[in-house]
Coordinates of C-alpha atoms and ligand atoms in Angstrom, one line a residue:
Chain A
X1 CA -2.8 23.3 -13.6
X2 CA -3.5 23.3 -17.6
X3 CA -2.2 20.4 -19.5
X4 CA 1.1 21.2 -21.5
X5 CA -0.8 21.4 -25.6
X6 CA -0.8 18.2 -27.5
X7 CA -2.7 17.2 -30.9
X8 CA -6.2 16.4 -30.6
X9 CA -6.8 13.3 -30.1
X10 CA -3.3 11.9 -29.3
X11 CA -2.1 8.7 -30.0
X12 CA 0.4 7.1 -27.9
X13 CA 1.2 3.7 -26.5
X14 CA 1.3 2.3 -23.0
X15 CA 4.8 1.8 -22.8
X16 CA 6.8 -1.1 -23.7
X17 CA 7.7 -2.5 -26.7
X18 CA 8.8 -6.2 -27.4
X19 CA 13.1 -5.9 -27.0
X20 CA 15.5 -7.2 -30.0
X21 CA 17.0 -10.3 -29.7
X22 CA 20.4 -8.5 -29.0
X23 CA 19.1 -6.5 -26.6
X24 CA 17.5 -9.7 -24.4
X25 CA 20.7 -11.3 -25.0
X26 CA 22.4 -8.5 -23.5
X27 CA 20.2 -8.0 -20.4
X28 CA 20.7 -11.7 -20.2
X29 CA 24.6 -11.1 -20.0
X30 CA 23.9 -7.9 -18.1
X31 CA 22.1 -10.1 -15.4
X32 CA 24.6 -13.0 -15.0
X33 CA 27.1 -9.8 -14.8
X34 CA 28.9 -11.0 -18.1
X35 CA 28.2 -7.5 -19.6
X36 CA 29.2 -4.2 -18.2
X37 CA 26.8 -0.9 -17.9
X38 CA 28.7 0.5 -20.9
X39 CA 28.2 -2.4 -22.8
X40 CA 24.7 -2.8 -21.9
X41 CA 24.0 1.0 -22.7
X42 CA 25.2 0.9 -25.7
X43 CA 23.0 -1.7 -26.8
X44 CA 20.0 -0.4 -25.5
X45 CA 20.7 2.9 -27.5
X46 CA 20.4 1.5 -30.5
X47 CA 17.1 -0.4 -29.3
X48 CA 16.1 2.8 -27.8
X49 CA 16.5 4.7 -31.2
X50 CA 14.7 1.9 -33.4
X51 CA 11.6 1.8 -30.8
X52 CA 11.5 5.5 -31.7
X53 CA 12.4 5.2 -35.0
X54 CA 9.3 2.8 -35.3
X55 CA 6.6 5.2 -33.4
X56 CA 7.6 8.3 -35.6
X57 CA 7.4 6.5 -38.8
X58 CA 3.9 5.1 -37.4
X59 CA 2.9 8.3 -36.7
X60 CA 2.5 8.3 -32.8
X61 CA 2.2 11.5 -31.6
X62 CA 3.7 11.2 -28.1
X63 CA 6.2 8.8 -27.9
X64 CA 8.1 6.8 -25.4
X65 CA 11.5 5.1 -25.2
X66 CA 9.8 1.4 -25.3
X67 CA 10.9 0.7 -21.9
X68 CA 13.9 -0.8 -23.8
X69 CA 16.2 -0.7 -20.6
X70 CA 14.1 -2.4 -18.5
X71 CA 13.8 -5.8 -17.6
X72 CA 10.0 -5.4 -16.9
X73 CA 8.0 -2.3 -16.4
X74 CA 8.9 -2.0 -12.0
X75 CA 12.0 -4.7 -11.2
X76 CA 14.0 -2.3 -13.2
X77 CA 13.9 -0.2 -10.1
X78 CA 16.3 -2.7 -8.6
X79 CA 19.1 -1.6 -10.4
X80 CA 18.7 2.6 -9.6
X81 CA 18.1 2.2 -5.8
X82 CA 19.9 1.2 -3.1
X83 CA 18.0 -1.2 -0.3
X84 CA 16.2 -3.5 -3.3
X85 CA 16.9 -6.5 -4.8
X86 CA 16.3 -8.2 -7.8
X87 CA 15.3 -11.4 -7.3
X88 CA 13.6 -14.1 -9.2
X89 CA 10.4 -15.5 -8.3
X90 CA 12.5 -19.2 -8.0
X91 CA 14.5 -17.4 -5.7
X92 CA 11.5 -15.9 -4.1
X93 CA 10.0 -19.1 -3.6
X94 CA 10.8 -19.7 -0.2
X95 CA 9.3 -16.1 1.1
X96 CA 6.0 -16.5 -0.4
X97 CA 3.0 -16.8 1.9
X98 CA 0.4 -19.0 0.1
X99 CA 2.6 -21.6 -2.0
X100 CA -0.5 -23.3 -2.8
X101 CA -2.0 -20.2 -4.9
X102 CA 1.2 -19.1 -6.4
X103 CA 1.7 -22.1 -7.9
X104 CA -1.8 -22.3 -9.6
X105 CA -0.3 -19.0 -10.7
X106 CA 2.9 -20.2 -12.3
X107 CA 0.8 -23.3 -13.7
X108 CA -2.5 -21.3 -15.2
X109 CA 0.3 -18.8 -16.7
X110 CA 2.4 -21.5 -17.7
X111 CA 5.2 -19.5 -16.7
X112 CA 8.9 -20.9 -15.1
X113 CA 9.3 -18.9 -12.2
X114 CA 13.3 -17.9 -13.3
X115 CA 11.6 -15.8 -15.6
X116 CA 10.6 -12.9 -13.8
X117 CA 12.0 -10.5 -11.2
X118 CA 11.0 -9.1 -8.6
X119 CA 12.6 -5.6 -6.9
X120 CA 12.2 -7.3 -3.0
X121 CA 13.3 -4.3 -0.5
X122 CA 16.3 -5.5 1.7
X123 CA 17.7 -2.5 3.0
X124 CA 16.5 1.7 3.8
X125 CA 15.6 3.0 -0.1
X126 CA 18.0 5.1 -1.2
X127 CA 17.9 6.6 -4.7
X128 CA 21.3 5.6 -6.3
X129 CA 20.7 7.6 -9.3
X130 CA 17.5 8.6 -11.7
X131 CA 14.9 5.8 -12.2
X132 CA 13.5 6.8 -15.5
X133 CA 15.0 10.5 -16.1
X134 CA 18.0 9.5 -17.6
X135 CA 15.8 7.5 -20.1
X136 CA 13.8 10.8 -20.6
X137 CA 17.3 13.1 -21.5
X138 CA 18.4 10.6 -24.4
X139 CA 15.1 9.4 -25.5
X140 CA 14.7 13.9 -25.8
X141 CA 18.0 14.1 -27.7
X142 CA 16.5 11.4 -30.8
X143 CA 13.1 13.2 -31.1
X144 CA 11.1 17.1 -30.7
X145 CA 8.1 14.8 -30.4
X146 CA 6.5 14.8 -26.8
X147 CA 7.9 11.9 -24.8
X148 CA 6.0 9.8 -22.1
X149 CA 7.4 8.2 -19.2
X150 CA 6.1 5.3 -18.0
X151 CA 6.8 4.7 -13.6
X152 CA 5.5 2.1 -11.2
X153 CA 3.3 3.7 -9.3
X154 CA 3.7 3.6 -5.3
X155 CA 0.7 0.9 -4.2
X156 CA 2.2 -1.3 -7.2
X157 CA 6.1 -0.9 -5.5
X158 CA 5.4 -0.8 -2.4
X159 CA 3.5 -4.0 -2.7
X160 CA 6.1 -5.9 -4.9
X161 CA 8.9 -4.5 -2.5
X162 CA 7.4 -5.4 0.6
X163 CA 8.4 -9.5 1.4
X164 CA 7.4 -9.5 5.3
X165 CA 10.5 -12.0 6.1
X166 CA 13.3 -9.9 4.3
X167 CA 11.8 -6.6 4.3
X168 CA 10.7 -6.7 7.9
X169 CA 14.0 -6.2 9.1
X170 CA 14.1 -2.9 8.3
X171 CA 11.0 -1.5 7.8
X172 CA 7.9 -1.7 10.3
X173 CA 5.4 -2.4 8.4
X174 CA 4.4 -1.7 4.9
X175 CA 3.0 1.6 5.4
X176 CA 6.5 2.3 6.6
X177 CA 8.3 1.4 3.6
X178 CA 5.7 3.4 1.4
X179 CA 6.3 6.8 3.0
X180 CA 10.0 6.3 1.4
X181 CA 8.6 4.6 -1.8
X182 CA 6.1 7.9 -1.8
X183 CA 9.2 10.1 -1.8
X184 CA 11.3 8.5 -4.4
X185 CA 8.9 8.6 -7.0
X186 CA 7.4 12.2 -6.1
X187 CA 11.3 13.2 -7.0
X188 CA 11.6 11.2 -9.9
X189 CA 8.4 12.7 -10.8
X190 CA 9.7 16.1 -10.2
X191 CA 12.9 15.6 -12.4
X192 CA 10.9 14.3 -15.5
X193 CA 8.6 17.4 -15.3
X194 CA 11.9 19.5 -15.4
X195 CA 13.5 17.5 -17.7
X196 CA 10.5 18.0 -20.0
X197 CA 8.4 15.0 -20.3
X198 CA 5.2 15.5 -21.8
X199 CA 3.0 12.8 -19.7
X200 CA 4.5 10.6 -16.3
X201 CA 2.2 7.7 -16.3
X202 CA 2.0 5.1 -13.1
X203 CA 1.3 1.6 -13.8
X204 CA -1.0 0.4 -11.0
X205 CA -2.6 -2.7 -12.9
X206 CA -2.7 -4.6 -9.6
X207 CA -5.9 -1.9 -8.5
X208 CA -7.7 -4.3 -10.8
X209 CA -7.2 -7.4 -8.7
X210 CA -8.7 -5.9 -5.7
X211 CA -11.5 -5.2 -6.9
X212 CA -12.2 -7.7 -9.7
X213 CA -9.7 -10.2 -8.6
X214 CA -12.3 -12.2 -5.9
X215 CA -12.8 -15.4 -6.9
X216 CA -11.1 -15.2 -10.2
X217 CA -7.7 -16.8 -10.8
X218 CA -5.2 -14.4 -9.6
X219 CA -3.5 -12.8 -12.9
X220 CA -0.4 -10.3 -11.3
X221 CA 2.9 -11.8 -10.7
X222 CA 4.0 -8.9 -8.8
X223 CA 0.8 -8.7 -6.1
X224 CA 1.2 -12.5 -5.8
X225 CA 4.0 -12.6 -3.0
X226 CA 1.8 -10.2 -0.7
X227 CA -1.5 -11.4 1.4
X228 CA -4.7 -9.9 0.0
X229 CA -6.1 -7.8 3.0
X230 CA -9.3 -6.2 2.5
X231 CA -9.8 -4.7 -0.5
X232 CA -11.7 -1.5 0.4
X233 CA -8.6 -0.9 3.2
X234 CA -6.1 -1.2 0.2
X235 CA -7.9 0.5 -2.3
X236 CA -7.5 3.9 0.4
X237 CA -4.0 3.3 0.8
X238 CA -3.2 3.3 -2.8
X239 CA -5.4 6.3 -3.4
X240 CA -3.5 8.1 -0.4
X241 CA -0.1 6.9 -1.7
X242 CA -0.9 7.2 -5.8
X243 CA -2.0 11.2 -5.0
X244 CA 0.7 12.5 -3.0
X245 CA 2.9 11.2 -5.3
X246 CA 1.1 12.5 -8.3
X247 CA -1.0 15.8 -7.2
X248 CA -0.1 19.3 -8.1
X249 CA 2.9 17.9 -10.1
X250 CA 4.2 20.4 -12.9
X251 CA 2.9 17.5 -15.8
X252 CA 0.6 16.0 -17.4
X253 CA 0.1 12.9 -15.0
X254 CA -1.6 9.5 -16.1
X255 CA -3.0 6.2 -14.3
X256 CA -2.5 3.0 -16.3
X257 CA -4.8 0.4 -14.8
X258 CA -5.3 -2.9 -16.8
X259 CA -6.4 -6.6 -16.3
X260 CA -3.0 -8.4 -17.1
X261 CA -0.7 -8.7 -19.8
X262 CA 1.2 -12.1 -19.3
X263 CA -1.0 -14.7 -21.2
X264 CA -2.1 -14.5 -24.8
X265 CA -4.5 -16.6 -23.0
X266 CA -7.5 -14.2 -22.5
X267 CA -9.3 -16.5 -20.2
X268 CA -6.1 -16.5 -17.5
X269 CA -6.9 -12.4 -17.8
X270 CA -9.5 -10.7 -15.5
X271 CA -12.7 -9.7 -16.8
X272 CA -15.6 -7.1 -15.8
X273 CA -16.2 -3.8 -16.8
X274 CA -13.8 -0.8 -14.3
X275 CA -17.4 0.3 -12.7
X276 CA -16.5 -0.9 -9.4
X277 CA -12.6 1.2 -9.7
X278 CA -15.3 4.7 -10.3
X279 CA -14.9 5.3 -6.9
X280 CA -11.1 5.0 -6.4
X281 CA -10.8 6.5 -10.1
X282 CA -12.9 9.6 -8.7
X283 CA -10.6 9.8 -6.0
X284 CA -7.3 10.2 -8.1
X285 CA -5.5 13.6 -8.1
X286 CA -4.2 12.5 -12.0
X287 CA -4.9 14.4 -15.1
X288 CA -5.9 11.1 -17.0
X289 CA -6.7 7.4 -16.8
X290 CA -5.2 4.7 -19.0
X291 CA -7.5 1.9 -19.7
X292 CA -8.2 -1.0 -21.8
X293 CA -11.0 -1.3 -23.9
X294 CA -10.1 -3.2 -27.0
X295 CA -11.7 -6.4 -25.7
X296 CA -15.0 -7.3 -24.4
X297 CA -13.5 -7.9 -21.0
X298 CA -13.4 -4.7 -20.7
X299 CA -17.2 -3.8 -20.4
X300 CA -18.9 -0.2 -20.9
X301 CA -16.4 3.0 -21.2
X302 CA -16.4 4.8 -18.0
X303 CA -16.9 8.5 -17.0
X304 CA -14.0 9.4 -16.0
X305 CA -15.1 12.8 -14.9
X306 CA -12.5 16.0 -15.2
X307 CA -10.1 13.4 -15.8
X308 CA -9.1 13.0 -19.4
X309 CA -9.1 9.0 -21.0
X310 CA -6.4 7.2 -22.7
X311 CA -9.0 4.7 -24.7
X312 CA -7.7 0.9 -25.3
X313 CA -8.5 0.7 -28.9
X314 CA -6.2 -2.5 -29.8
X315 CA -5.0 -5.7 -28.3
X316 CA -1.3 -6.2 -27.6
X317 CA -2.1 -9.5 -27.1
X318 CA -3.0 -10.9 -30.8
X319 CA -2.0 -11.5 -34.1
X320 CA -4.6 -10.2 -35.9
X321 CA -4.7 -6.3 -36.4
X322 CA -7.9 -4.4 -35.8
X323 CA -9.7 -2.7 -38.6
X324 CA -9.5 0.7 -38.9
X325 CA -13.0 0.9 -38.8
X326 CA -13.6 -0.7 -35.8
X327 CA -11.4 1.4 -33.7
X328 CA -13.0 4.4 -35.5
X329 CA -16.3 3.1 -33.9
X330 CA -14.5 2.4 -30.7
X331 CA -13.3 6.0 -30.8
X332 CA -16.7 7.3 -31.4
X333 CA -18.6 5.4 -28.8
X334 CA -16.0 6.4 -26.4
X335 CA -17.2 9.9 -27.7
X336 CA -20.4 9.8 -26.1
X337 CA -19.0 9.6 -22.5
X338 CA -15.5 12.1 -23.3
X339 CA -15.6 14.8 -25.3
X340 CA -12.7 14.7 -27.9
X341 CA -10.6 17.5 -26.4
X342 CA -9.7 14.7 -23.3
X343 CA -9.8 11.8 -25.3
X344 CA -6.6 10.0 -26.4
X345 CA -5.9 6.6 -28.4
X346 CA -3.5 3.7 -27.0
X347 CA -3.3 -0.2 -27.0
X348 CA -4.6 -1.5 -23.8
X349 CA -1.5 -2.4 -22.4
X350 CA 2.4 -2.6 -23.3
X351 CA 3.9 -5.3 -25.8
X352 CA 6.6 -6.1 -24.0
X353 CA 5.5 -5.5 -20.5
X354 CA 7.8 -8.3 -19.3
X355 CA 10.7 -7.9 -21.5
X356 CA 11.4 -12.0 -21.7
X357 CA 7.6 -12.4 -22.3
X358 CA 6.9 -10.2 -25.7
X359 CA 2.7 -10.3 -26.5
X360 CA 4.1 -9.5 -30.2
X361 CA 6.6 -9.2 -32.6
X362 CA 7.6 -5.9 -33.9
X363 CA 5.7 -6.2 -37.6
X364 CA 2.5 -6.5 -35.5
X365 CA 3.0 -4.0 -33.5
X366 CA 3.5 -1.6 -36.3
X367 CA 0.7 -2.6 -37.9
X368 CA -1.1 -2.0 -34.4
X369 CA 0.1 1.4 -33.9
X370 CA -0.7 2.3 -37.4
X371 CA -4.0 1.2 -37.6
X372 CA -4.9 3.5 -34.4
X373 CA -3.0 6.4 -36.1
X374 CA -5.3 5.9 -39.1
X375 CA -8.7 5.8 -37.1
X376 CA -7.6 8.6 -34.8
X377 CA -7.1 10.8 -38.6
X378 CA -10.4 9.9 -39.2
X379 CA -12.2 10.6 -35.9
X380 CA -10.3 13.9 -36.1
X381 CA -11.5 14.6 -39.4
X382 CA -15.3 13.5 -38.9
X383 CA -15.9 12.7 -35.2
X384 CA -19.6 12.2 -35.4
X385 CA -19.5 9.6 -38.4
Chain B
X1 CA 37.7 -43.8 -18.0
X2 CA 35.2 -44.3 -14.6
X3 CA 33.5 -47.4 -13.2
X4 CA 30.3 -47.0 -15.2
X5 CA 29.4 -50.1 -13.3
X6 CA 27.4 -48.6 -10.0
X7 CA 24.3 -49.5 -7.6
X8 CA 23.2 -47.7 -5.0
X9 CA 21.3 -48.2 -1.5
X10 CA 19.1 -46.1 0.1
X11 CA 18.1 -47.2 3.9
X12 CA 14.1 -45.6 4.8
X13 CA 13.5 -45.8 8.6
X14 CA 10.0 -45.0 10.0
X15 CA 10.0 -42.7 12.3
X16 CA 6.4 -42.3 12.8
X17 CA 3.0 -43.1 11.0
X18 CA 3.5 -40.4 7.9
X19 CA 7.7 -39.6 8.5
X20 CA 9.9 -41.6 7.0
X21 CA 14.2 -40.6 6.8
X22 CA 16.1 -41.9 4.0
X23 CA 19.9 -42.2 4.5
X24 CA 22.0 -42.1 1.1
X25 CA 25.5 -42.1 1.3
X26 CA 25.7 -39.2 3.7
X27 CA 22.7 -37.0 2.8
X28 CA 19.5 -37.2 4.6
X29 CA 16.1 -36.6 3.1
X30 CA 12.7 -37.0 5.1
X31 CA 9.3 -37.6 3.4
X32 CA 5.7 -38.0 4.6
X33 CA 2.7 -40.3 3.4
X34 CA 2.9 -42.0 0.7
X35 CA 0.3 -40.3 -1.4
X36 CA -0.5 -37.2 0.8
X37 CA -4.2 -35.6 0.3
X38 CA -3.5 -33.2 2.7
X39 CA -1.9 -29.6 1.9
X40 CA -0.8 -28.8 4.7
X41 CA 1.0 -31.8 5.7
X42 CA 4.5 -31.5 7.7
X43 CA 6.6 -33.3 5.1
X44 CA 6.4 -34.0 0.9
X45 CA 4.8 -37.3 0.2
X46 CA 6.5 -40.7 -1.7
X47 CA 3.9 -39.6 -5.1
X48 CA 5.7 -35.9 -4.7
X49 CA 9.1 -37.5 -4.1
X50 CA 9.2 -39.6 -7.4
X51 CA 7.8 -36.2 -8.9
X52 CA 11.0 -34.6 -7.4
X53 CA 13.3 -37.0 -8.8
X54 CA 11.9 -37.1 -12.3
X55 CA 12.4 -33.5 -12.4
X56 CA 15.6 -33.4 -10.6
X57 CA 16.6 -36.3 -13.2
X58 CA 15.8 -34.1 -16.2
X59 CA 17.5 -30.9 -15.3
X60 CA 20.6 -32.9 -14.4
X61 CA 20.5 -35.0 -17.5
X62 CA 19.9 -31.6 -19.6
X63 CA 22.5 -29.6 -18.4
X64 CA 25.2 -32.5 -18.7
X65 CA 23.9 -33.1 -22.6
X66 CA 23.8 -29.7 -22.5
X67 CA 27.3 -28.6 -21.7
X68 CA 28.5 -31.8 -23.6
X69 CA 26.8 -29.9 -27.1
X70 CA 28.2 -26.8 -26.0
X71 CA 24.5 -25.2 -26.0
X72 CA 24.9 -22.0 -23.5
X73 CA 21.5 -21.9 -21.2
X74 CA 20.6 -19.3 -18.7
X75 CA 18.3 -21.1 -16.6
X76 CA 15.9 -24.5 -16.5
X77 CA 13.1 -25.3 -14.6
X78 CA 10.1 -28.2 -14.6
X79 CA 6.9 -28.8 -13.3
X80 CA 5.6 -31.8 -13.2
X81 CA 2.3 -33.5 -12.0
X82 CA 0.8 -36.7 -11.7
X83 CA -2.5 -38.3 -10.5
X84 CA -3.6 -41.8 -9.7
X85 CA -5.9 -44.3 -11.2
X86 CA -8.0 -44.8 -8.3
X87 CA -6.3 -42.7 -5.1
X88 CA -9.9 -44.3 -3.2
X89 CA -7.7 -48.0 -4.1
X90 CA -4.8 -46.6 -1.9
X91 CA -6.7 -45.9 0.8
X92 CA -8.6 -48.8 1.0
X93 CA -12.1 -47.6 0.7
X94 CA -14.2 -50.5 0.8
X95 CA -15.9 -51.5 -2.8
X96 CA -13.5 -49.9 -4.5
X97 CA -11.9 -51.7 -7.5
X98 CA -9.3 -50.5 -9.9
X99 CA -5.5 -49.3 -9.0
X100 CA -3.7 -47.0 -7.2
X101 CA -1.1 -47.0 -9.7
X102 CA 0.4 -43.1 -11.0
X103 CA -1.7 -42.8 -13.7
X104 CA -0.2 -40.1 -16.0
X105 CA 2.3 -37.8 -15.0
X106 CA 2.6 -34.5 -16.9
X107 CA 4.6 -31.3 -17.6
X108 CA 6.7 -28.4 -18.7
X109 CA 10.1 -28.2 -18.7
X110 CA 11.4 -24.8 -19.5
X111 CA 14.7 -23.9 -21.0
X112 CA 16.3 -20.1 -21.3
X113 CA 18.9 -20.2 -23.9
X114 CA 19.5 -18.3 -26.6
X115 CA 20.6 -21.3 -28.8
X116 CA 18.1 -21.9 -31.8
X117 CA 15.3 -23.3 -30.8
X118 CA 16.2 -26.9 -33.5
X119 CA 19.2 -27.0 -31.2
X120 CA 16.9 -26.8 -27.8
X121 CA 14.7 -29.7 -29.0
X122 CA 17.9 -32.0 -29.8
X123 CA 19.4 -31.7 -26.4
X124 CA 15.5 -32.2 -25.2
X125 CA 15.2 -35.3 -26.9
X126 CA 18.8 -36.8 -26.1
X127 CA 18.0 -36.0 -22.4
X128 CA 14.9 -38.1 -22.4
X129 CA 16.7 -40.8 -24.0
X130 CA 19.3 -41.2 -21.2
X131 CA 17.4 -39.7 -18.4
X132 CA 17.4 -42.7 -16.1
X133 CA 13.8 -42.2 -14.3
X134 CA 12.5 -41.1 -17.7
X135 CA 13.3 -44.3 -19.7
X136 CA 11.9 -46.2 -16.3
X137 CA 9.0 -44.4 -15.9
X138 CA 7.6 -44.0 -19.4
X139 CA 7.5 -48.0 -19.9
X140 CA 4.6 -47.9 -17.2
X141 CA 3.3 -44.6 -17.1
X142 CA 1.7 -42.3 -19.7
X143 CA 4.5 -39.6 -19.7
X144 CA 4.2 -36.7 -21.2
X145 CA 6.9 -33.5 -20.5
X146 CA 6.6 -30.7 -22.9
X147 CA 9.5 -28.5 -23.6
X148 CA 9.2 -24.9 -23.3
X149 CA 12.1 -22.6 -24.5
X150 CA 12.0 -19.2 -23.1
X151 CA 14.1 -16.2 -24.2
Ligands
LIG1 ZN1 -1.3 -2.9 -18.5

């Protein structure tokens, strides 16, 4: 199916943006249920219209609602469904398999285990009501620009959801509770297309772990409560589950796979080029792939076919901001593998993927998503150099 | 104004080479070996006990000062770890010279609040001052506990 028309060269972001101190204090509130929905809305519309506010007047040409609402880019889920729960990993501790490794985890990350949820399936699924499109319709109403949804994507859920003690009970097995994960998100899918989103992107950064993830410190909070199987085995059933949610879908559909975005601490972050994802990329009935490539981790830019590439050109995790000119060269190398018309521009991951754990504050990420407006401009201008 | 004026007994009955149950009052806690070098031993050791405590001591301590200074907190959590001078000492390796003694014990103790981080660090620092297993243990051991607000 043709992709809906965007500007050449599009620059976007992955998602998230780092959340006011208001708004954490009310999803704080929210969560110790001191705050009502009303209340908690109406905070997160104003955050929501400053997050756009800040992408228009950086010149980001498809925009998203900087996953404002949400707590962290999949627990959110916990709240829209019935049959999941949001739990805590301290709650969490006493249903996780290998102790020992999650608490090299928590220690390498030097994170408290309070500080992160987890949406554990308890109960049948059950969509309560819209998971992201609600998001869509006002973020729609503030802006004509196109609008990006970001959505876990199914082998991502399925594998947070599924705690074998608590989620046993109701489902067989884990393939069991992915055909209903499968079919939520194919209809939340379904309802951003018709309520006009430009791009429905599913985050599936824990594809990265399987197959870079042997023998390196394990970097993804929400794959840490399930058992590694084998790799190849898993890598098929989230290719199986990822396309019939996202094949033949009436919009533009993206893949965001990264390395981890907890740590500013690079070395707690996987490393090797996505070579060894070429296969399971190949396989992918999506329209484009969202990688990272702003750091060396990230190795040569791969050919990512028919598919069209979202191109990490800064770091969400650092002070500094790139040069212009050094995304422009980024850009340009990238050139050699994608041609321009399937090329677009993004950070290599979100800035506030965890909303209590921010990479940046919001002055550096202006400056970020300006300096990739800027070199976008000039690779649009002059893409040869 | 309560009797500040207090000791307390705890009875530790062997129940077999690496399970011991301690009786206090009327709660019940079982522990293993004294230093345990094996991870998948049936019960926590004496080392991770004291570990326990400390930690137990300092989110107690915390959230009493805490409530005391009126400094709102949405959740607390520490991690603490030790090693020992010479563990080959404590189990009697032959030739071995030194101590068994906990040589440093180490850690994070992490605070959600949305008080001011100034105000974090003055509850931190009256905690550690009347923590009792604090102000024991840092006269012998090298201590150090970081504190780590979170949003
Ligand atoms: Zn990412």
């Amino acid at each position: 199916m043709p992709l809906p028309p965007l500007p050449p060269l599009p620059v976007t972001t992955v998602g998230s943006l780092p959340r006011s101190p208001e708004l954490l204090r009310a999803l704080k509130a929210r969560r110790r249920g001191d705050l009502d929905r009303a209340g908690f809305d109406a905070v997160a519309d104003a955050a929501v219209r400053d997050a756009v506010a800040l992408q228009t007047a950086a010149g980001i040409d498809i925009v998203t609602d900087g996953e404002q609402r949400r707590d962290n880019f999949y627990s959110f889920v916990a709240e829209k469904l019935d049959g999941v729960r949001a739990m805590t990993l301290a709650e969490m501790l006493d249903h996780v398999e290998d102790k020992a490794g999650f608490e090299r985890l928590l220690a390498t990350l030097d994170v408290p285990a309070y500080a992160i949820t987890n949406p554990t399936c308890v109960g049948p699924l059950a969509r309560r009501e819209p998971l992201a499109a609600d998001e869509l319709a006002f973020v729609r109403g503030l802006t004509d620009a196109p609008v990006k949804v970001p959505l876990p994507g199914p082998y991502l859920l399925t594998r947070a959801m599924w705690v074998p003690e608590l989620t046993g009970r109701v489902y067989a097995d884990k393939e069991a509770l992915a055909e209903d994960v499968v079919a939520l998100l194919r209809a939340e899918a379904e309802a951003l297309a018709a309520g006009g989103a430009a791009v429905v992107q599913f985050d599936e950064p824990v594809l990265s772990e399987l197959v870079f993830g042997r023998g390196q410190t394990r970097t993804f909070m929400c794959a840490a409560l399930a058992a590694r199987s084998d790799p190849e085995e898993e890598l098929a059933f989230a290719v199986d589950l990822i396309n019939r949610v996202a094949a033949d879908l009436p919009v533009r559909t993206a893949l965001h796979v990264c390395r981890g975005n907890w740590s500013r601490d690079e070395r707690t972050l996987l490393s090797g080029g996505y070579a060894p994802l070429q296969p399971t990329f190949d396989a992918l009935a999506v329209d484009e792939l969202v990688l990272e490539y702003a750091t060396p981790r990230a190795g040569a830019v791969v050919d990512p076919g028919a598919k069209a590439l979202g191109l990490g050109v800064v770091n969400p995790r650092t002070d500094e901001i790139e040069a212009v000119d050094d995304i422009v060269a980024r850009i340009r190398t990238a050139l050699d593998v994608v041609p321009l018309d399937r090329l677009s521009i993004n950070p290599d991951c979100g800035f506030g993927t965890f909303a209590l754990r921010p990479m940046n504050d919001g002055a550096r990420v202006d400056g970020k998503l300006r300096a990739m407006v800027a070199a976008a401009r000039v690779v649009r201008d002059d893409p040869v150099g | 104004m309560q009797d500040v004026t207090h000791a307390w007994t705890v009875r530790v009955r062997a129940d077999g080479p690496d399970d011991a149950t301690a009786h206090a009052r009327r709660h019940v806690l079982r522990l293993g070996a004294a230093a345990g070098f094996d991870a998948e031993a049936p019960l926590p050791s004496a080392v991770e006990a004291l570990l326990a405590a400390l930690g137990a001591d300092l989110l107690s301590t915390f959230a009493a000062t805490a409530r005391r200074a009126r400094l709102p907190h949405d959740a607390l959590e520490a991690v603490l770890r030790c090693t020992l001078d010479n563990p080959l000492v404590h189990l009697g390796v032959i030739g071995e010279t030194g101590s068994p003694r906990i040589a440093a014990i180490d850690g994070t103790f992490y605070v959600s609040s949305d008080a001011g981080t100034d105000d974090i660090e003055r509850i931190w620092t009256l905690t550690r001052a009347r923590s009792p297993l604090y102000t024991t243990l840092e006269r012998s051991v090298a201590l150090a506990v970081r504190l780590c607000p979170t949003p």
